[in-house]
């Protein structure tokens, strides 16, 4: 059967000034999937997400979401449409409490009626955040801040959650935890596009994945295919 892509990137090119960093990137995400983009530092993974979120503007190519051209949309319209990015480096509001951070996540008007329901939902996913409701974001551990960043993203009713390096800087135990949580969020109906340097863990949970090298997609397949791919084993898994 023919599955229509929910998010479709075609021939995306992008440059920071004179520095060209994305070359003809093609990528698609279908409804219900976890799609992972893996690659070394500087491969262009974060830049790809920034183009989708409209934080930067492509040089050429097209990005459509549910048939709508994102190139014509402002960043906040992208969020309203249901594409919600959780930024790299847990950019939460450090001077605000956990609860205030969560409320900021539903700044889009259309999501306000769901605010309480979503707060209940994210507290169920992250019981730790409920315990720390009144604590200032900036005083929490790295892992807790990462959870808060994801929870804040969920407050915006995402159809697709864009996650930039959610496992960065976490202890091995928390890394396992965060990937389990991502799988759980996906099972509850949220489509996931994930950018990661943790190749093993992210391929393990991915339905499909893309490998980027120096601004290009060099390989794509199911998570399992790529885990068993010789190039991936040598280049990323140390095997
Ligand atoms: P990382 O995991 O380090 O974020 P990445 O695969 O996400 O890696 P990008 O952050 O997308 O890679 O970077 C792609 C290229 O663009 C790199 O060469 C990087 O140095 C460059 N770059 C990233 N951000 C900027 C910027 N704001 N201005 C200029 N060059 C940038």
Coordinates of N, CA and C and ligand atoms in Angstrom, one line a residue:
X1 N 0.8 -1.2 0.0 CA 0.0 0.0 0.0 C 0.9 1.3 0.0
X2 N 0.3 2.3 -0.5 CA 1.0 3.5 -0.7 C 0.8 4.4 0.6
X3 N 1.9 4.7 1.3 CA 1.8 5.5 2.5 C 2.2 6.9 2.2
X4 N 1.4 7.8 2.5 CA 1.7 9.2 2.2 C 2.6 9.7 3.4
X5 N 3.7 10.4 3.1 CA 4.5 10.9 4.1 C 3.8 12.0 4.9
X6 N 3.9 12.0 6.2 CA 3.4 13.1 7.0 C 4.3 14.3 6.9
X7 N 5.6 14.0 7.0 CA 6.6 15.1 6.8 C 7.5 14.7 5.7
X8 N 7.7 15.6 4.7 CA 8.5 15.2 3.6 C 9.5 16.3 3.2
X9 N 10.7 15.9 3.2 CA 11.8 16.8 2.9 C 12.4 16.4 1.5
X10 N 12.4 17.3 0.6 CA 12.9 17.0 -0.7 C 14.0 17.9 -1.2
X11 N 15.1 17.4 -1.5 CA 16.3 18.1 -2.1 C 16.6 19.4 -1.3
X12 N 16.7 19.2 0.0 CA 16.9 20.3 0.9 C 18.4 20.7 0.9
X13 N 18.6 22.0 0.6 CA 20.0 22.5 0.6 C 20.0 23.7 1.5
X14 N 21.1 23.8 2.3 CA 21.2 24.9 3.2 C 22.6 25.3 3.4
X15 N 22.9 26.7 3.7 CA 24.2 27.2 4.0 C 24.1 28.2 5.1
X16 N 25.2 28.1 6.0 CA 25.4 29.2 6.9 C 26.3 30.2 6.2
X17 N 25.7 31.3 5.7 CA 26.5 32.2 4.9 C 27.1 31.5 3.7
X18 N 28.5 31.5 3.7 CA 29.2 30.8 2.5 C 29.4 29.4 2.8
X19 N 29.1 28.9 4.0 CA 29.4 27.5 4.4 C 28.2 26.6 4.1
X20 N 28.3 25.9 3.0 CA 27.2 25.0 2.6 C 27.2 23.7 3.5
X21 N 26.1 23.5 4.2 CA 26.1 22.3 5.2 C 25.1 21.3 4.9
X22 N 24.1 21.5 4.0 CA 23.2 20.5 3.6 C 23.1 20.4 2.1
X23 N 23.2 19.1 1.6 CA 23.3 18.9 0.2 C 22.2 17.9 -0.2
X24 N 21.1 18.4 -0.9 CA 20.1 17.6 -1.4 C 19.5 16.5 -0.5
X25 N 19.2 17.0 0.7 CA 18.7 16.0 1.7 C 17.3 15.6 1.4
X26 N 17.0 14.3 1.3 CA 15.7 13.8 1.2 C 15.4 13.0 2.4
X27 N 14.2 13.2 3.0 CA 13.9 12.5 4.2 C 12.4 12.5 4.4
X28 N 11.8 11.4 4.8 CA 10.3 11.4 5.1 C 10.0 10.7 6.4
X29 N 8.9 11.2 7.0 CA 8.4 10.6 8.2 C 6.9 10.3 8.0
X30 N 6.6 9.0 8.3 CA 5.2 8.6 8.2 C 4.5 8.6 9.5
X31 N 3.2 8.8 9.5 CA 2.4 8.8 10.7 C 2.7 7.6 11.6
X32 N 3.0 7.9 12.9 CA 3.1 6.8 13.8 C 4.6 6.2 14.0
X33 N 5.5 6.7 13.1 CA 6.8 6.2 13.1 C 7.7 6.9 14.2
X34 N 8.8 6.1 14.5 CA 10.0 6.8 15.1 C 11.0 6.7 14.0
X35 N 11.5 7.9 13.6 CA 12.5 8.0 12.6 C 13.7 8.7 13.2
X36 N 14.9 8.0 13.0 CA 16.1 8.6 13.6 C 17.1 9.0 12.6
X37 N 17.7 10.1 12.8 CA 18.8 10.6 12.0 C 20.1 10.5 12.8
X38 N 21.0 9.7 12.4 CA 22.3 9.5 13.1 C 23.4 10.0 12.2
X39 N 24.6 10.3 12.9 CA 25.7 10.8 12.2 C 26.7 11.4 13.2
X40 N 27.9 11.6 12.7 CA 28.9 12.2 13.6 C 28.6 13.7 13.9
X41 N 29.4 14.2 14.8 CA 29.4 15.7 15.0 C 29.5 16.5 13.8
X42 N 28.6 17.4 13.6 CA 28.8 18.3 12.4 C 28.3 17.8 11.1
X43 N 27.6 16.6 11.2 CA 27.1 16.0 9.9 C 25.9 16.8 9.3
X44 N 25.3 17.6 10.2 CA 24.1 18.4 9.7 C 22.8 18.0 10.2
X45 N 22.8 17.2 11.3 CA 21.6 16.7 11.8 C 20.7 17.8 12.5
X46 N 21.4 18.6 13.3 CA 20.6 19.7 14.0 C 20.2 20.7 13.0
X47 N 21.0 21.0 12.0 CA 20.6 21.9 11.0 C 19.4 21.5 10.2
X48 N 19.3 20.2 10.0 CA 18.1 19.6 9.3 C 16.9 19.9 10.1
X49 N 16.9 19.7 11.5 CA 15.8 20.0 12.3 C 15.4 21.5 12.3
X50 N 16.5 22.3 12.4 CA 16.2 23.7 12.4 C 15.5 24.2 11.1
X51 N 15.8 23.6 10.0 CA 15.2 23.9 8.7 C 13.7 23.5 8.8
X52 N 13.4 22.3 9.4 CA 12.0 21.9 9.5 C 11.2 22.8 10.4
X53 N 11.8 23.2 11.5 CA 11.1 24.1 12.5 C 11.0 25.6 12.0
X54 N 11.7 25.8 10.9 CA 11.7 27.2 10.3 C 12.5 28.1 11.1
X55 N 13.5 27.6 11.9 CA 14.4 28.5 12.6 C 15.4 29.1 11.7
X56 N 15.6 28.4 10.6 CA 16.5 28.9 9.5 C 15.8 28.6 8.2
X57 N 16.2 29.3 7.1 CA 15.5 29.2 5.9 C 16.4 28.4 4.8
X58 N 15.8 27.4 4.2 CA 16.6 26.6 3.2 C 17.1 27.5 2.0
X59 N 18.2 27.1 1.4 CA 18.6 27.7 0.2 C 17.7 27.3 -0.9
X60 N 17.4 26.0 -0.9 CA 16.5 25.4 -1.9 C 15.9 24.1 -1.4
X61 N 14.9 23.6 -2.1 CA 14.3 22.4 -1.7 C 12.9 22.6 -1.1
X62 N 12.2 21.5 -0.7 CA 10.9 21.8 -0.1 C 10.7 20.9 1.1
X63 N 9.9 21.4 2.0 CA 9.5 20.7 3.2 C 8.0 20.9 3.4
X64 N 7.3 19.7 3.4 CA 5.9 19.8 3.5 C 5.5 18.9 4.7
X65 N 4.4 19.4 5.4 CA 3.9 18.7 6.6 C 2.4 18.5 6.3
X66 N 1.9 17.3 6.3 CA 0.5 17.0 6.0 C 0.1 17.8 4.7
X67 N 0.9 17.8 3.8 CA 0.6 18.4 2.5 C 0.8 19.9 2.4
X68 N 1.1 20.5 3.6 CA 1.3 22.0 3.6 C 2.7 22.4 3.5
X69 N 3.0 23.4 2.7 CA 4.4 23.9 2.5 C 4.9 24.7 3.7
X70 N 5.8 24.1 4.4 CA 6.4 24.8 5.6 C 7.2 26.0 5.2
X71 N 7.6 26.1 4.0 CA 8.4 27.2 3.6 C 7.7 28.5 3.6
X72 N 6.4 28.4 3.7 CA 5.5 29.7 3.7 C 5.1 30.0 5.1
X73 N 5.5 29.2 6.1 CA 5.0 29.4 7.5 C 6.1 30.0 8.4
X74 N 5.6 30.8 9.4 CA 6.4 31.3 10.5 C 6.6 30.2 11.5
X75 N 7.7 30.3 12.3 CA 8.0 29.2 13.3 C 6.8 28.9 14.2
X76 N 6.1 29.9 14.6 CA 5.0 29.6 15.6 C 3.8 28.9 14.9
X77 N 3.6 29.2 13.6 CA 2.6 28.5 12.8 C 3.0 27.0 12.6
X78 N 4.3 26.7 12.6 CA 4.8 25.4 12.5 C 4.4 24.6 13.7
X79 N 4.6 25.3 14.9 CA 4.2 24.7 16.2 C 2.7 24.4 16.2
X80 N 1.9 25.4 15.8 CA 0.5 25.3 15.8 C 0.0 24.1 14.9
X81 N 0.8 23.9 13.8 CA 0.4 22.8 12.9 C 0.7 21.5 13.5
X82 N 1.5 21.4 14.6 CA 1.7 20.2 15.3 C 3.2 19.6 15.2
X83 N 4.1 20.5 14.7 CA 5.5 20.1 14.6 C 6.2 20.8 15.7
X84 N 6.6 20.1 16.8 CA 7.1 20.7 18.0 C 8.6 20.2 18.2
X85 N 9.5 21.2 18.2 CA 10.9 20.8 18.5 C 11.3 20.9 19.9
X86 N 12.0 19.9 20.4 CA 12.6 20.0 21.7 C 14.1 20.3 21.5
X87 N 14.5 21.5 21.9 CA 15.9 21.9 21.5 C 17.0 21.1 22.2
X88 N 18.2 21.1 21.5 CA 19.3 20.4 22.1 C 19.8 21.2 23.3
X89 N 20.4 20.5 24.3 CA 21.0 21.3 25.4 C 19.9 21.7 26.4
X90 N 18.8 21.0 26.4 CA 17.8 21.3 27.5 C 17.5 22.7 27.7
X91 N 17.2 23.4 26.7 CA 16.9 24.9 26.9 C 15.6 25.1 27.6
X92 N 15.6 24.8 28.9 CA 14.4 25.1 29.7 C 14.6 26.5 30.3
X93 N 13.6 27.1 30.9 CA 13.8 28.4 31.6 C 14.3 28.1 33.0
X94 N 15.6 28.4 33.3 CA 16.2 28.1 34.5 C 15.6 28.8 35.7
X95 N 15.1 30.0 35.5 CA 14.6 30.8 36.6 C 13.1 30.6 36.9
X96 N 12.5 29.7 36.1 CA 11.1 29.4 36.3 C 11.0 28.0 37.0
X97 N 9.9 27.8 37.7 CA 9.6 26.5 38.3 C 9.3 25.5 37.2
X98 N 9.3 24.2 37.6 CA 8.9 23.1 36.7 C 7.5 23.4 36.1
X99 N 6.5 23.8 37.0 CA 5.2 24.0 36.6 C 5.1 25.2 35.6
X100 N 5.9 26.3 35.9 CA 5.9 27.4 35.0 C 6.5 27.1 33.7
X101 N 7.5 26.3 33.6 CA 8.1 25.8 32.4 C 7.0 25.0 31.6
X102 N 6.3 24.2 32.2 CA 5.3 23.4 31.5 C 4.2 24.3 31.0
X103 N 3.8 25.3 31.7 CA 2.7 26.2 31.3 C 3.2 27.0 30.0
X104 N 4.5 27.3 30.0 CA 5.1 28.0 28.8 C 4.9 27.1 27.6
X105 N 4.9 25.8 27.8 CA 4.8 24.9 26.6 C 3.5 24.9 25.9
X106 N 2.5 25.4 26.7 CA 1.2 25.5 26.0 C 0.8 27.0 25.7
X107 N 1.9 27.7 25.2 CA 1.7 29.1 24.9 C 0.8 29.3 23.7
X108 N 0.8 28.3 22.8 CA -0.1 28.4 21.6 C -1.5 28.3 22.1
X109 N -2.3 29.3 21.6 CA -3.7 29.4 22.1 C -4.5 28.2 22.0
X110 N -4.4 27.5 20.9 CA -5.2 26.4 20.6 C -5.0 25.2 21.6
X111 N -3.8 25.2 22.3 CA -3.5 24.1 23.2 C -4.0 24.4 24.6
X112 N -4.4 25.7 24.9 CA -4.7 26.0 26.3 C -5.8 25.2 26.9
X113 N -6.9 24.9 26.2 CA -8.0 24.1 26.8 C -7.5 22.8 27.2
X114 N -6.4 22.3 26.6 CA -5.8 21.0 27.0 C -4.8 21.0 28.1
X115 N -4.5 22.2 28.6 CA -3.4 22.4 29.5 C -3.4 21.4 30.7
X116 N -4.5 21.4 31.4 CA -4.6 20.6 32.6 C -4.4 19.1 32.3
X117 N -5.1 18.7 31.2 CA -5.0 17.3 30.7 C -3.6 16.9 30.4
X118 N -2.9 17.9 29.7 CA -1.5 17.6 29.3 C -0.6 17.6 30.5
X119 N -0.8 18.5 31.5 CA 0.0 18.5 32.7 C -0.2 17.1 33.4
X120 N -1.4 16.6 33.5 CA -1.6 15.3 34.1 C -0.9 14.2 33.3
X121 N -0.9 14.3 32.0 CA -0.3 13.3 31.1 C 1.3 13.4 31.3
X122 N 1.9 14.5 31.3 CA 3.3 14.6 31.5 C 3.8 14.2 32.9
X123 N 3.0 14.5 33.9 CA 3.3 14.0 35.2 C 3.2 12.5 35.4
X124 N 2.4 11.9 34.6 CA 2.3 10.5 34.6 C 3.5 9.9 33.9
X125 N 3.9 10.5 32.8 CA 5.1 10.0 32.1 C 6.4 10.3 32.9
X126 N 6.4 11.4 33.6 CA 7.6 11.8 34.4 C 7.2 12.1 35.8
X127 N 7.0 11.1 36.6 CA 6.6 11.3 38.0 C 7.6 12.2 38.8
X128 N 8.8 12.1 38.4 CA 9.9 13.0 39.0 C 9.5 14.5 38.9
X129 N 8.9 14.8 37.8 CA 8.6 16.3 37.6 C 7.4 16.7 38.5
X130 N 6.5 15.8 38.8 CA 5.4 16.1 39.7 C 6.0 16.4 41.1
X131 N 7.0 15.5 41.5 CA 7.6 15.7 42.8 C 8.3 17.1 42.9
X132 N 8.8 17.5 41.8 CA 9.6 18.8 41.7 C 8.9 20.0 41.2
X133 N 7.6 19.9 41.1 CA 6.7 20.9 40.5 C 7.1 22.3 40.8
X134 N 7.5 22.6 42.1 CA 7.8 24.0 42.5 C 9.3 24.3 42.5
X135 N 10.1 23.3 42.0 CA 11.5 23.6 42.0 C 11.9 24.4 40.8
X136 N 12.9 25.3 40.9 CA 13.4 26.1 39.8 C 14.1 25.1 38.8
X137 N 13.8 25.3 37.5 CA 14.3 24.4 36.5 C 15.8 24.3 36.5
X138 N 16.5 25.5 36.7 CA 17.9 25.5 36.6 C 18.6 24.8 37.7
X139 N 17.9 24.5 38.8 CA 18.6 23.8 39.9 C 18.4 22.2 39.8
X140 N 17.8 21.8 38.8 CA 17.6 20.3 38.6 C 18.8 19.7 37.9
X141 N 18.9 18.3 38.0 CA 20.0 17.6 37.4 C 19.8 17.6 35.9
X142 N 20.9 17.3 35.2 CA 20.8 17.3 33.7 C 19.7 16.4 33.2
X143 N 19.5 15.2 33.8 CA 18.5 14.3 33.3 C 17.1 14.8 33.5
X144 N 16.9 15.5 34.7 CA 15.6 16.0 35.0 C 15.3 17.2 34.1
X145 N 16.3 18.0 33.7 CA 16.1 19.1 32.8 C 15.7 18.6 31.4
X146 N 16.3 17.5 31.0 CA 16.0 16.9 29.7 C 14.6 16.4 29.7
X147 N 14.2 15.8 30.8 CA 12.8 15.3 30.9 C 11.8 16.5 30.9
X148 N 12.2 17.6 31.5 CA 11.4 18.8 31.5 C 11.2 19.4 30.1
X149 N 12.4 19.4 29.4 CA 12.3 19.9 28.0 C 11.4 19.1 27.2
X150 N 11.4 17.8 27.3 CA 10.5 16.9 26.5 C 9.1 17.1 27.0
X151 N 8.9 17.2 28.3 CA 7.5 17.4 28.8 C 6.9 18.7 28.3
X152 N 7.8 19.8 28.3 CA 7.3 21.1 27.8 C 6.9 21.0 26.4
X153 N 7.7 20.2 25.6 CA 7.3 20.0 24.2 C 5.9 19.3 24.0
X154 N 5.7 18.4 24.9 CA 4.4 17.6 24.8 C 3.2 18.5 25.2
X155 N 3.5 19.6 25.9 CA 2.4 20.5 26.3 C 1.8 21.2 25.1
X156 N 2.5 21.2 24.0 CA 2.0 21.9 22.8 C 1.2 21.0 21.9
X157 N 0.8 19.8 22.4 CA 0.0 18.9 21.5 C 0.7 18.5 20.2
X158 N 1.9 18.0 20.3 CA 2.6 17.7 19.0 C 2.0 16.5 18.3
X159 N 1.9 16.6 16.9 CA 1.7 15.5 16.1 C 3.0 14.8 15.8
X160 N 4.0 15.6 15.6 CA 5.4 15.1 15.4 C 6.2 15.8 16.4
X161 N 7.0 15.1 17.2 CA 7.9 15.6 18.2 C 9.3 15.5 17.6
X162 N 10.0 16.7 17.5 CA 11.4 16.7 16.9 C 12.3 16.8 18.1
X163 N 13.1 15.8 18.3 CA 14.0 15.7 19.4 C 15.5 15.8 19.0
X164 N 16.2 16.8 19.5 CA 17.6 17.0 19.2 C 18.5 16.5 20.3
X165 N 19.1 15.4 20.1 CA 20.1 14.8 21.0 C 19.6 14.7 22.4
X166 N 18.4 14.0 22.6 CA 17.9 13.9 24.0 C 18.8 13.1 25.0
X167 N 19.7 12.3 24.5 CA 20.5 11.5 25.4 C 21.8 12.2 25.8
X168 N 22.1 13.4 25.2 CA 23.4 14.0 25.4 C 23.7 14.3 26.8
X169 N 24.8 13.9 27.3 CA 25.3 14.2 28.6 C 24.6 13.4 29.8
X170 N 23.8 12.4 29.4 CA 23.1 11.6 30.4 C 23.9 10.4 30.8
X171 N 23.7 9.9 32.1 CA 24.4 8.7 32.5 C 23.8 7.5 31.7
X172 N 24.5 6.4 31.6 CA 24.0 5.3 30.9 C 22.6 4.8 31.3
X173 N 22.4 4.8 32.6 CA 21.1 4.4 33.1 C 20.0 5.3 32.6
X174 N 20.2 6.6 32.7 CA 19.2 7.6 32.2 C 19.1 7.6 30.7
X175 N 20.1 7.2 30.0 CA 20.0 7.1 28.5 C 19.0 6.0 28.2
X176 N 19.1 4.9 28.8 CA 18.2 3.8 28.6 C 16.7 4.3 28.9
X177 N 16.7 5.0 30.1 CA 15.4 5.5 30.5 C 14.7 6.5 29.5
X178 N 15.6 7.4 28.9 CA 15.0 8.4 28.0 C 14.5 7.7 26.7
X179 N 15.3 6.7 26.3 CA 14.8 6.0 25.0 C 13.5 5.2 25.3
X180 N 13.4 4.6 26.5 CA 12.2 3.9 26.8 C 11.0 4.9 26.8
X181 N 11.2 6.1 27.4 CA 10.2 7.1 27.5 C 9.8 7.6 26.1
X182 N 10.8 7.7 25.2 CA 10.5 8.1 23.8 C 9.6 7.1 23.1
X183 N 10.0 5.8 23.3 CA 9.1 4.7 22.8 C 7.7 4.8 23.3
X184 N 7.6 5.0 24.6 CA 6.3 5.1 25.3 C 5.5 6.3 24.7
X185 N 6.1 7.4 24.5 CA 5.4 8.6 23.9 C 4.9 8.2 22.5
X186 N 5.7 7.5 21.8 CA 5.3 7.1 20.4 C 4.2 6.2 20.4
X187 N 4.2 5.2 21.4 CA 3.1 4.3 21.5 C 1.8 5.0 21.8
X188 N 1.8 6.2 22.4 CA 0.6 6.9 22.7 C 0.2 7.8 21.5
X189 N 0.8 7.6 20.4 CA 0.3 8.2 19.2 C 1.1 9.4 18.6
X190 N 2.2 9.7 19.3 CA 3.0 10.9 18.8 C 4.1 10.3 17.9
X191 N 4.1 10.9 16.7 CA 5.2 10.5 15.7 C 6.5 11.2 16.2
X192 N 7.6 10.5 16.0 CA 8.9 11.0 16.5 C 9.9 11.1 15.4
X193 N 10.6 12.3 15.3 CA 11.8 12.4 14.5 C 12.9 12.8 15.5
X194 N 13.9 12.0 15.5 CA 14.9 12.0 16.5 C 16.3 12.2 15.9
X195 N 17.1 13.1 16.4 CA 18.5 13.3 15.9 C 19.4 12.8 17.1
X196 N 20.3 11.9 16.8 CA 21.1 11.4 17.9 C 22.6 11.0 17.5
X197 N 23.5 11.1 18.5 CA 24.8 10.6 18.3 C 24.9 9.2 18.9
X198 N 23.9 8.9 19.8 CA 23.9 7.5 20.4 C 23.3 6.6 19.3
X199 N 24.1 6.1 18.5 CA 23.7 5.4 17.3 C 23.0 4.0 17.7
X200 N 23.6 3.3 18.6 CA 23.0 2.0 19.0 C 21.6 2.2 19.6
X201 N 21.5 3.0 20.6 CA 20.2 3.1 21.3 C 19.1 3.7 20.4
X202 N 19.5 4.6 19.6 CA 18.5 5.3 18.7 C 18.1 4.4 17.6
X203 N 19.0 3.6 17.0 CA 18.6 2.6 16.0 C 17.7 1.5 16.5
X204 N 18.0 1.2 17.8 CA 17.2 0.1 18.4 C 15.7 0.5 18.5
X205 N 15.4 1.7 18.8 CA 14.0 2.1 18.9 C 13.4 2.6 17.6
X206 N 14.2 2.8 16.6 CA 13.7 3.4 15.3 C 13.0 2.5 14.4
X207 N 11.9 2.9 13.9 CA 11.3 2.1 12.8 C 12.1 2.2 11.5
X208 N 12.5 3.5 11.2 CA 13.4 3.7 10.1 C 14.4 4.8 10.5
X209 N 15.5 4.8 9.7 CA 16.6 5.7 10.1 C 17.4 6.2 8.9
X210 N 18.0 7.3 9.1 CA 18.8 7.9 8.0 C 20.2 8.2 8.6
X211 N 21.3 7.9 7.8 CA 22.6 8.2 8.2 C 23.1 9.4 7.5
X212 N 23.6 10.4 8.2 CA 24.1 11.6 7.5 C 25.6 11.7 7.7
X213 N 26.3 12.1 6.6 CA 27.7 12.4 6.7 C 28.0 13.6 5.9
X214 N 28.7 14.6 6.5 CA 29.0 15.9 5.9 C 27.9 16.4 5.0
X215 N 26.7 16.5 5.7 CA 25.6 17.2 5.1 C 24.8 16.5 4.0
X216 N 25.1 15.2 3.9 CA 24.3 14.4 3.0 C 23.8 13.1 3.6
X217 N 22.6 12.7 3.1 CA 22.1 11.4 3.5 C 22.9 10.3 2.8
X218 N 23.6 9.4 3.5 CA 24.4 8.4 2.8 C 23.8 7.0 2.9
X219 N 22.8 6.8 3.8 CA 22.3 5.5 4.0 C 20.9 5.6 4.6
X220 N 20.0 4.8 4.2 CA 18.7 4.7 4.9 C 18.1 3.3 4.9
X221 N 17.3 3.0 5.9 CA 16.8 1.7 6.1 C 16.0 1.5 7.4
X222 N 15.6 0.3 7.7 CA 14.9 0.2 9.0 C 16.0 0.2 10.1
X223 N 15.6 0.5 11.3 CA 16.5 0.5 12.4 C 17.3 -0.8 12.5
X224 N 16.6 -1.9 12.3 CA 17.3 -3.2 12.4 C 18.3 -3.4 11.2
X225 N 17.9 -3.0 10.0 CA 18.8 -3.1 8.9 C 20.1 -2.4 9.2
X226 N 20.0 -1.1 9.7 CA 21.2 -0.3 9.9 C 22.0 -0.8 11.0
X227 N 21.3 -1.4 12.1 CA 22.1 -2.0 13.2 C 23.0 -3.1 12.7
X228 N 22.5 -3.8 11.6 CA 23.3 -4.9 11.1 C 24.1 -4.6 9.9
X229 N 24.2 -3.3 9.6 CA 25.0 -2.8 8.4 C 26.4 -2.7 8.7
X230 N 27.3 -3.3 7.9 CA 28.7 -3.3 8.1 C 29.3 -1.9 8.3
X231 N 28.9 -1.0 7.4 CA 29.5 0.3 7.5 C 29.1 1.0 8.9
X232 N 27.9 0.8 9.3 CA 27.4 1.3 10.6 C 28.2 0.7 11.7
X233 N 28.3 -0.6 11.7 CA 29.0 -1.4 12.7 C 30.5 -0.8 12.9
X234 N 31.2 -0.6 11.7 CA 32.5 -0.1 11.8 C 32.6 1.3 12.2
X235 N 31.8 2.2 11.6 CA 31.9 3.6 11.8 C 31.4 4.1 13.1
X236 N 30.3 3.5 13.6 CA 29.6 4.0 14.7 C 29.5 3.1 15.9
X237 N 29.6 1.8 15.7 CA 29.4 0.9 16.8 C 30.6 0.2 17.3
X238 N 31.8 0.6 16.8 CA 33.0 0.1 17.2 C 33.2 -1.4 17.1
X239 N 32.6 -2.0 16.1 CA 32.6 -3.4 15.9 C 33.5 -3.8 14.7
Ligands
LIG1 P1 26.1 18.2 16.4 O1 25.8 16.9 17.0 O2 27.5 18.7 16.7 O3 25.1 19.3 16.6 P2 25.1 18.0 13.8 O4 25.2 16.8 12.9 O5 23.8 18.3 14.4 O6 26.2 17.9 14.8 P3 25.1 20.7 12.8 O7 25.0 21.3 14.1 O8 23.9 20.6 11.9 O9 25.6 19.2 12.9 O10 26.2 21.4 12.0 C1 26.5 21.2 10.6 C2 27.6 22.1 10.2 O11 27.2 23.4 10.3 C3 28.9 22.0 11.0 O12 30.0 22.1 10.1 C4 28.8 23.2 11.9 O13 30.1 23.6 12.3 C5 28.1 24.2 11.1 N1 27.3 25.1 11.9 C6 26.3 24.8 12.8 N2 25.7 25.8 13.3 C7 26.3 26.9 12.7 C8 26.1 28.3 12.8 N3 25.2 28.9 13.6 N4 26.9 29.1 12.1 C9 27.8 28.6 11.2 N5 28.0 27.3 11.1 C10 27.3 26.5 11.8

